[in-house]
Amino acid sequence: MFGTVKMKTKPRRGHLAFVIQKHKATSLHYDLRLEIGGVMPSWSVPKGPSLDSSVKRLAMPTSDHQMDYRRFEGVLKGEYGAGPVMIWDEGTYNPEVEVSKGVRKEIVEKQEAEEVARKSLADGNLKFFLYGKKLLGSFALVRTKGFGGKESWLLIKHRDDYSQPRYDANDYDFSAVSDKTLAQIAGQDDLHRAADA
Ligand code: MN
């Protein structure tokens, strides 16, 4: 009989998009973007996200990006940020609220989710569950005092079933949409230039 078996129910995937773009501009970093209200507030994470719940990753806020930008993979031109961009991970997320110490609940309904996400960011502490192709599990973005007057945040993996000790994003150098490495994405540009020359 099934009566005594407790099935672990998995929450539904969210309606809000997220993307993490690996980007080599002046220096290598990972741009985390979360959909809220039709735009994507963004953070630059120099060391990349980690599934290791014992590490805190510096995350510097950058400008909000348009939703369409999450589809961009290629070589960025121009003076600012020029260099290859990889869609390192993509998917959806649900913001979470803490219902009791260490116990979180995902907010699935879209309008409520956006309200919770917006308020959490304003409060400087956003908890969220990522459903990506590489990343799965619960994270927090926490605002800190910052360095030299600059606002900064920390990206932290909550300890859960998906935590992985010593996880290093740089060990996974392939695109979530094309499987290409960052060097291969950068190399496409060189081919175009060679053809143009
Ligand atoms: Mn960037």
Tab-separated table of N, CA, C and O in Angstrom, residues 90-192:
chain	number	residue	atom	x	y	z
A	90	GLU	N	20.615	29.317	-17.535
A	90	GLU	CA	19.341	30.006	-17.723
A	90	GLU	C	18.230	29.130	-17.188
A	90	GLU	O	18.392	27.919	-17.031
A	91	GLY	N	17.096	29.773	-16.918
A	91	GLY	CA	15.953	29.044	-16.407
A	91	GLY	C	14.990	29.992	-15.724
A	91	GLY	O	14.852	31.146	-16.155
A	92	THR	N	14.342	29.495	-14.686
A	92	THR	CA	13.393	30.318	-13.944
A	92	THR	C	13.758	30.295	-12.462
A	92	THR	O	14.567	29.475	-12.023
A	93	TYR	N	13.161	31.222	-11.729
A	93	TYR	CA	13.388	31.226	-10.287
A	93	TYR	C	12.102	31.589	-9.558
A	93	TYR	O	11.197	32.195	-10.139
A	94	ASN	N	12.040	31.189	-8.316
A	94	ASN	CA	10.978	31.611	-7.403
A	94	ASN	C	11.614	32.315	-6.217
A	94	ASN	O	12.545	31.760	-5.605
A	95	PRO	N	11.132	33.514	-5.857
A	95	PRO	CA	11.591	34.078	-4.584
A	95	PRO	C	11.053	33.223	-3.434
A	95	PRO	O	10.073	32.495	-3.605
A	96	GLU	N	11.737	33.308	-2.305
A	96	GLU	CA	11.317	32.525	-1.143
A	96	GLU	C	11.119	33.449	0.055
A	96	GLU	O	11.783	34.477	0.155
A	97	VAL	N	10.236	33.032	0.928
A	97	VAL	CA	10.101	33.722	2.211
A	97	VAL	C	10.399	32.716	3.317
A	97	VAL	O	10.143	31.514	3.171
A	98	GLU	N	10.976	33.218	4.398
A	98	GLU	CA	11.300	32.337	5.521
A	98	GLU	C	10.065	32.243	6.416
A	98	GLU	O	9.602	33.259	6.934
A	99	VAL	N	9.509	31.052	6.539
A	99	VAL	CA	8.290	30.880	7.341
A	99	VAL	C	8.627	30.612	8.806
A	99	VAL	O	7.870	30.959	9.707
A	100	SER	N	9.777	29.977	9.053
A	100	SER	CA	10.340	29.882	10.395
A	100	SER	C	11.836	29.720	10.214
A	100	SER	O	12.302	29.560	9.088
A	101	LYS	N	12.576	29.754	11.283
A	101	LYS	CA	14.049	29.737	11.190
A	101	LYS	C	14.546	28.601	10.294
A	101	LYS	O	14.359	27.421	10.594
A	102	GLY	N	15.168	28.984	9.171
A	102	GLY	CA	15.751	27.988	8.276
A	102	GLY	C	14.757	27.263	7.381
A	102	GLY	O	15.148	26.411	6.595
A	103	VAL	N	13.471	27.604	7.516
A	103	VAL	CA	12.453	26.947	6.683
A	103	VAL	C	11.897	27.965	5.686
A	103	VAL	O	11.351	28.992	6.084
A	104	ARG	N	12.081	27.679	4.413
A	104	ARG	CA	11.683	28.637	3.381
A	104	ARG	C	10.548	28.085	2.522
A	104	ARG	O	10.443	26.882	2.314
A	105	LYS	N	9.744	29.026	2.030
A	105	LYS	CA	8.636	28.657	1.148
A	105	LYS	C	8.783	29.415	-0.160
A	105	LYS	O	9.040	30.617	-0.156
A	106	GLU	N	8.639	28.726	-1.275
A	106	GLU	CA	8.732	29.385	-2.581
A	106	GLU	C	7.425	30.092	-2.919
A	106	GLU	O	6.340	29.557	-2.688
A	107	ILE	N	7.551	31.289	-3.487
A	107	ILE	CA	6.385	32.035	-3.958
A	107	ILE	C	6.270	31.790	-5.454
A	107	ILE	O	7.133	32.211	-6.231
A	108	VAL	N	5.232	31.087	-5.851
A	108	VAL	CA	5.115	30.618	-7.232
A	108	VAL	C	4.283	31.571	-8.094
A	108	VAL	O	4.614	31.819	-9.246
A	109	GLU	N	3.218	32.095	-7.534
A	109	GLU	CA	2.303	32.938	-8.329
A	109	GLU	C	3.057	34.189	-8.771
A	109	GLU	O	3.710	34.853	-7.973
A	110	LYS	N	2.952	34.520	-10.081
A	110	LYS	CA	3.857	35.505	-10.662
A	110	LYS	C	3.779	36.894	-10.016
A	110	LYS	O	4.807	37.487	-9.678
A	111	GLN	N	2.571	37.407	-9.866
A	111	GLN	CA	2.456	38.770	-9.347
A	111	GLN	C	2.989	38.864	-7.913
A	111	GLN	O	3.738	39.774	-7.567
A	112	GLU	N	2.613	37.879	-7.104
A	112	GLU	CA	3.100	37.862	-5.721
A	112	GLU	C	4.622	37.679	-5.707
A	112	GLU	O	5.331	38.310	-4.911
A	113	ALA	N	5.105	36.835	-6.608
A	113	ALA	CA	6.550	36.573	-6.676
A	113	ALA	C	7.315	37.864	-6.972
A	113	ALA	O	8.350	38.147	-6.357
A	114	GLU	N	6.817	38.654	-7.917
A	114	GLU	CA	7.502	39.898	-8.258
A	114	GLU	C	7.453	40.890	-7.098
A	114	GLU	O	8.426	41.594	-6.837
A	115	GLU	N	6.324	40.920	-6.404
A	115	GLU	CA	6.208	41.816	-5.244
A	115	GLU	C	7.189	41.412	-4.141
A	115	GLU	O	7.873	42.261	-3.564
A	116	VAL	N	7.248	40.119	-3.879
A	116	VAL	CA	8.159	39.621	-2.834
A	116	VAL	C	9.616	39.881	-3.240
A	116	VAL	O	10.431	40.330	-2.426
A	117	ALA	N	9.920	39.638	-4.520
A	117	ALA	CA	11.294	39.845	-4.986
A	117	ALA	C	11.688	41.315	-4.853
A	117	ALA	O	12.786	41.643	-4.388
A	118	ARG	N	10.781	42.204	-5.253
A	118	ARG	CA	11.074	43.638	-5.201
A	118	ARG	C	11.272	44.113	-3.756
A	118	ARG	O	12.223	44.830	-3.455
A	119	LYS	N	10.383	43.670	-2.890
A	119	LYS	CA	10.484	44.085	-1.483
A	119	LYS	C	11.753	43.509	-0.846
A	119	LYS	O	12.447	44.199	-0.096
A	120	SER	N	12.068	42.261	-1.175
A	120	SER	CA	13.261	41.624	-0.614
A	120	SER	C	14.530	42.360	-1.038
A	120	SER	O	15.447	42.556	-0.236
A	121	LEU	N	14.575	42.785	-2.308
A	121	LEU	CA	15.743	43.540	-2.781
A	121	LEU	C	15.851	44.874	-2.056
A	121	LEU	O	16.937	45.292	-1.664
A	122	ALA	N	14.699	45.535	-1.880
A	122	ALA	CA	14.707	46.816	-1.174
A	122	ALA	C	15.209	46.629	0.262
A	122	ALA	O	15.906	47.484	0.804
A	123	ASP	N	14.878	45.485	0.849
A	123	ASP	CA	15.318	45.176	2.212
A	123	ASP	C	16.759	44.656	2.256
A	123	ASP	O	17.307	44.425	3.338
A	124	GLY	N	17.335	44.406	1.081
A	124	GLY	CA	18.722	43.942	1.027
A	124	GLY	C	18.910	42.480	1.358
A	124	GLY	O	20.007	42.063	1.742
A	125	ASN	N	17.869	41.683	1.197
A	125	ASN	CA	17.993	40.240	1.464
A	125	ASN	C	16.964	39.483	0.632
A	125	ASN	O	15.805	39.384	1.021
A	126	LEU	N	17.418	38.977	-0.509
A	126	LEU	CA	16.527	38.224	-1.403
A	126	LEU	C	16.888	36.751	-1.349
A	126	LEU	O	18.018	36.369	-1.624
A	127	LYS	N	15.909	35.938	-0.958
A	127	LYS	CA	16.091	34.488	-1.009
A	127	LYS	C	15.357	33.992	-2.249
A	127	LYS	O	14.243	34.439	-2.530
A	128	PHE	N	15.984	33.060	-2.982
A	128	PHE	CA	15.346	32.590	-4.211
A	128	PHE	C	15.819	31.198	-4.575
A	128	PHE	O	16.943	30.791	-4.253
A	129	PHE	N	14.933	30.485	-5.254
A	129	PHE	CA	15.225	29.110	-5.665
A	129	PHE	C	15.419	29.106	-7.178
A	129	PHE	O	14.524	29.501	-7.920
A	130	LEU	N	16.591	28.669	-7.629
A	130	LEU	CA	16.911	28.652	-9.052
A	130	LEU	C	16.591	27.293	-9.665
A	130	LEU	O	16.952	26.252	-9.110
A	131	TYR	N	15.938	27.352	-10.826
A	131	TYR	CA	15.732	26.156	-11.646
A	131	TYR	C	16.494	26.363	-12.948
A	131	TYR	O	15.936	26.810	-13.944
A	132	GLY	N	17.789	26.102	-12.916
A	132	GLY	CA	18.606	26.300	-14.102
A	132	GLY	C	18.976	24.973	-14.737
A	132	GLY	O	18.479	23.910	-14.329
A	133	LYS	N	19.840	25.051	-15.748
A	133	LYS	CA	20.358	23.826	-16.366
A	133	LYS	C	21.589	23.340	-15.613
A	133	LYS	O	21.881	22.146	-15.594
A	134	LYS	N	22.322	24.277	-15.011
A	134	LYS	CA	23.461	23.902	-14.166
A	134	LYS	C	23.104	24.031	-12.693
A	134	LYS	O	23.411	23.155	-11.897
A	135	LEU	N	22.514	25.151	-12.347
A	135	LEU	CA	22.256	25.441	-10.936
A	135	LEU	C	20.838	25.075	-10.541
A	135	LEU	O	19.888	25.354	-11.264
A	136	LEU	N	20.726	24.461	-9.368
A	136	LEU	CA	19.436	24.114	-8.800
A	136	LEU	C	19.570	24.331	-7.302
A	136	LEU	O	20.600	24.023	-6.711
A	137	GLY	N	18.532	24.883	-6.715
A	137	GLY	CA	18.561	25.037	-5.264
A	137	GLY	C	18.348	26.462	-4.811
A	137	GLY	O	18.147	27.375	-5.610
A	138	SER	N	18.434	26.632	-3.508
A	138	SER	CA	18.100	27.902	-2.879
A	138	SER	C	19.341	28.758	-2.617
A	138	SER	O	20.362	28.258	-2.132
A	139	PHE	N	19.228	30.033	-2.952
A	139	PHE	CA	20.314	31.003	-2.794
A	139	PHE	C	19.819	32.226	-2.038
A	139	PHE	O	18.605	32.438	-1.910
A	140	ALA	N	20.763	33.049	-1.608
A	140	ALA	CA	20.425	34.359	-1.057
A	140	ALA	C	21.354	35.403	-1.636
A	140	ALA	O	22.534	35.135	-1.880
A	141	LEU	N	20.797	36.579	-1.886
A	141	LEU	CA	21.589	37.769	-2.206
A	141	LEU	C	21.423	38.703	-1.023
A	141	LEU	O	20.304	39.093	-0.682
A	142	VAL	N	22.535	39.051	-0.400
A	142	VAL	CA	22.489	39.850	0.820
A	142	VAL	C	23.318	41.111	0.639
A	142	VAL	O	24.506	41.039	0.287
A	143	ARG	N	22.705	42.256	0.882
A	143	ARG	CA	23.425	43.522	0.746
A	143	ARG	C	24.359	43.710	1.944
A	143	ARG	O	23.992	43.426	3.080
A	144	THR	N	25.581	44.173	1.658
A	144	THR	CA	26.545	44.396	2.736
A	144	THR	C	26.958	45.866	2.756
A	144	THR	O	26.508	46.647	1.931
A	145	LYS	N	27.818	46.197	3.653
A	145	LYS	CA	28.264	47.589	3.785
A	145	LYS	C	28.962	48.076	2.517
A	145	LYS	O	28.837	49.215	2.123
A	146	GLY	N	29.716	47.175	1.877
A	146	GLY	CA	30.377	47.564	0.642
A	146	GLY	C	31.791	48.030	0.854
A	146	GLY	O	32.248	48.225	1.985
A	147	PHE	N	32.473	48.189	-0.255
A	147	PHE	CA	33.872	48.599	-0.221
A	147	PHE	C	33.983	50.027	-0.734
A	147	PHE	O	33.528	50.333	-1.822
A	148	GLY	N	34.595	50.877	0.034
A	148	GLY	CA	34.837	52.244	-0.404
A	148	GLY	C	33.580	52.977	-0.831
A	148	GLY	O	33.595	53.700	-1.816
A	149	GLY	N	32.492	52.763	-0.101
A	149	GLY	CA	31.260	53.483	-0.403
A	149	GLY	C	30.429	52.874	-1.512
A	149	GLY	O	29.312	53.289	-1.754
A	150	LYS	N	30.981	51.863	-2.207
A	150	LYS	CA	30.223	51.201	-3.262
A	150	LYS	C	29.316	50.143	-2.658
A	150	LYS	O	29.761	49.352	-1.828
A	151	GLU	N	28.052	50.137	-3.112
A	151	GLU	CA	27.125	49.117	-2.637
A	151	GLU	C	27.582	47.751	-3.140
A	151	GLU	O	27.916	47.593	-4.313
A	152	SER	N	27.619	46.778	-2.260
A	152	SER	CA	27.938	45.437	-2.736
A	152	SER	C	27.050	44.418	-2.039
A	152	SER	O	26.474	44.675	-0.985
A	153	TRP	N	26.948	43.261	-2.667
A	153	TRP	CA	26.092	42.187	-2.180
A	153	TRP	C	26.927	40.913	-2.094
A	153	TRP	O	28.014	40.836	-2.672
A	154	LEU	N	26.381	39.938	-1.383
A	154	LEU	CA	26.997	38.603	-1.343
A	154	LEU	C	25.988	37.595	-1.887
A	154	LEU	O	24.793	37.664	-1.550
A	155	LEU	N	26.479	36.705	-2.740
A	155	LEU	CA	25.648	35.612	-3.259
A	155	LEU	C	26.027	34.347	-2.487
A	155	LEU	O	27.188	33.933	-2.504
A	156	ILE	N	25.043	33.785	-1.819
A	156	ILE	CA	25.296	32.652	-0.912
A	156	ILE	C	24.352	31.501	-1.246
A	156	ILE	O	23.154	31.708	-1.456
A	157	LYS	N	24.885	30.305	-1.303
A	157	LYS	CA	24.050	29.106	-1.477
A	157	LYS	C	23.541	28.653	-0.115
A	157	LYS	O	24.335	28.460	0.811
A	158	HIS	N	22.227	28.510	0.001
A	158	HIS	CA	21.700	27.921	1.232
A	158	HIS	C	22.076	26.436	1.279
A	158	HIS	O	22.219	25.795	0.233
A	159	ARG	N	22.230	25.912	2.470
A	159	ARG	CA	22.490	24.479	2.599
A	159	ARG	C	21.176	23.734	2.317
A	159	ARG	O	20.161	23.962	2.962
A	160	ASP	N	21.193	22.905	1.293
A	160	ASP	CA	19.997	22.121	0.966
A	160	ASP	C	20.435	20.861	0.213
A	160	ASP	O	21.640	20.556	0.153
A	161	ASP	N	19.493	20.159	-0.383
A	161	ASP	CA	19.808	18.896	-1.081
A	161	ASP	C	20.733	19.102	-2.271
A	161	ASP	O	21.283	18.136	-2.810
A	162	TYR	N	20.869	20.364	-2.725
A	162	TYR	CA	21.610	20.635	-3.952
A	162	TYR	C	22.978	21.281	-3.700
A	162	TYR	O	23.692	21.608	-4.635
A	163	SER	N	23.321	21.474	-2.428
A	163	SER	CA	24.635	22.033	-2.090
A	163	SER	C	25.724	21.056	-2.537
A	163	SER	O	25.540	19.839	-2.468
A	164	GLN	N	26.852	21.624	-2.989
A	164	GLN	CA	28.003	20.795	-3.375
A	164	GLN	C	29.275	21.449	-2.881
A	164	GLN	O	29.604	22.545	-3.333
A	165	PRO	N	30.002	20.776	-1.983
A	165	PRO	CA	31.262	21.342	-1.504
A	165	PRO	C	32.237	21.567	-2.657
A	165	PRO	O	32.262	20.777	-3.609
A	166	ARG	N	33.015	22.649	-2.569
A	166	ARG	CA	34.092	22.960	-3.530
A	166	ARG	C	33.613	23.174	-4.964
A	166	ARG	O	34.377	23.047	-5.899
A	167	TYR	N	32.345	23.492	-5.153
A	167	TYR	CA	31.842	23.756	-6.506
A	167	TYR	C	32.472	25.032	-7.048
A	167	TYR	O	32.428	26.074	-6.414
A	168	ASP	N	33.066	24.944	-8.243
A	168	ASP	CA	33.687	26.099	-8.871
A	168	ASP	C	33.100	26.270	-10.278
A	168	ASP	O	33.244	25.400	-11.134
A	169	ALA	N	32.432	27.417	-10.491
A	169	ALA	CA	31.774	27.669	-11.787
A	169	ALA	C	32.752	27.556	-12.954
A	169	ALA	O	32.370	27.144	-14.054
A	170	ASN	N	34.019	27.900	-12.713
A	170	ASN	CA	35.013	27.870	-13.793
A	170	ASN	C	35.309	26.455	-14.293
A	170	ASN	O	35.902	26.281	-15.355
A	171	ASP	N	34.887	25.442	-13.505
A	171	ASP	CA	35.061	24.052	-13.950
A	171	ASP	C	34.031	23.659	-15.015
A	171	ASP	O	34.110	22.566	-15.581
A	172	TYR	N	33.044	24.533	-15.248
A	172	TYR	CA	31.946	24.208	-16.165
A	172	TYR	C	31.907	25.229	-17.295
A	172	TYR	O	30.978	26.017	-17.423
A	173	ASP	N	32.952	25.224	-18.104
A	173	ASP	CA	33.104	26.229	-19.159
A	173	ASP	C	32.398	25.795	-20.445
A	173	ASP	O	33.041	25.521	-21.460
A	174	PHE	N	31.084	25.698	-20.370
A	174	PHE	CA	30.316	25.404	-21.590
A	174	PHE	C	28.959	26.101	-21.498
A	174	PHE	O	28.391	26.253	-20.425
A	175	SER	N	28.483	26.515	-22.657
A	175	SER	CA	27.231	27.257	-22.727
A	175	SER	C	26.028	26.363	-22.445
A	175	SER	O	25.997	25.201	-22.868
A	176	ALA	N	25.023	26.928	-21.774
A	176	ALA	CA	23.788	26.200	-21.492
A	176	ALA	C	22.917	26.077	-22.744
A	176	ALA	O	21.980	25.290	-22.770
A	177	VAL	N	23.221	26.862	-23.788
A	177	VAL	CA	22.391	26.809	-24.999
A	177	VAL	C	23.138	26.251	-26.214
A	177	VAL	O	22.522	25.678	-27.106
A	178	SER	N	24.465	26.434	-26.287
A	178	SER	CA	25.197	25.996	-27.481
A	178	SER	C	26.299	24.995	-27.170
A	178	SER	O	26.901	24.436	-28.090
A	179	ASP	N	26.574	24.800	-25.865
A	179	ASP	CA	27.641	23.890	-25.433
A	179	ASP	C	29.050	24.437	-25.719
A	179	ASP	O	30.035	23.775	-25.421
A	180	LYS	N	29.167	25.624	-26.318
A	180	LYS	CA	30.475	26.180	-26.658
A	180	LYS	C	31.225	26.668	-25.421
A	180	LYS	O	30.610	27.111	-24.450
A	181	THR	N	32.546	26.611	-25.478
A	181	THR	CA	33.372	27.214	-24.439
A	181	THR	C	33.458	28.721	-24.705
A	181	THR	O	33.144	29.188	-25.811
A	182	LEU	N	33.943	29.448	-23.713
A	182	LEU	CA	34.068	30.901	-23.905
A	182	LEU	C	35.084	31.199	-25.012
A	182	LEU	O	34.892	32.119	-25.811
A	183	ALA	N	36.150	30.401	-25.085
A	183	ALA	CA	37.161	30.588	-26.131
A	183	ALA	C	36.552	30.346	-27.509
A	183	ALA	O	36.864	31.055	-28.469
A	184	GLN	N	35.686	29.360	-27.618
A	184	GLN	CA	35.025	29.092	-28.904
A	184	GLN	C	34.108	30.245	-29.294
A	184	GLN	O	34.053	30.637	-30.461
A	185	ILE	N	33.398	30.793	-28.320
A	185	ILE	CA	32.533	31.946	-28.595
A	185	ILE	C	33.384	33.135	-29.034
A	185	ILE	O	33.058	33.818	-30.005
A	186	ALA	N	34.494	33.357	-28.354
A	186	ALA	CA	35.398	34.448	-28.721
A	186	ALA	C	35.987	34.209	-30.108
A	186	ALA	O	36.163	35.138	-30.894
A	187	GLY	N	36.268	32.960	-30.430
A	187	GLY	CA	36.886	32.592	-31.695
A	187	GLY	C	36.013	32.836	-32.900
A	187	GLY	O	36.515	33.110	-33.998
A	188	GLN	N	34.690	32.754	-32.709
A	188	GLN	CA	33.766	33.035	-33.820
A	188	GLN	C	34.046	34.415	-34.381
A	188	GLN	O	34.012	34.637	-35.575
A	189	ASP	N	34.295	35.346	-33.460
A	189	ASP	CA	34.529	36.723	-33.866
A	189	ASP	C	35.777	36.831	-34.721
A	189	ASP	O	35.800	37.528	-35.725
A	190	ASP	N	36.801	36.082	-34.343
A	190	ASP	CA	38.046	36.121	-35.102
A	190	ASP	C	37.832	35.606	-36.526
A	190	ASP	O	38.375	36.131	-37.482
A	191	LEU	N	36.983	34.596	-36.673
A	191	LEU	CA	36.678	34.065	-38.005
A	191	LEU	C	36.004	35.126	-38.851
A	191	LEU	O	36.338	35.319	-40.010
A	192	HIS	N	35.053	35.847	-38.216
A	192	HIS	CA	34.359	36.906	-38.962
A	192	HIS	C	35.348	37.973	-39.408
A	192	HIS	O	35.311	38.430	-40.526
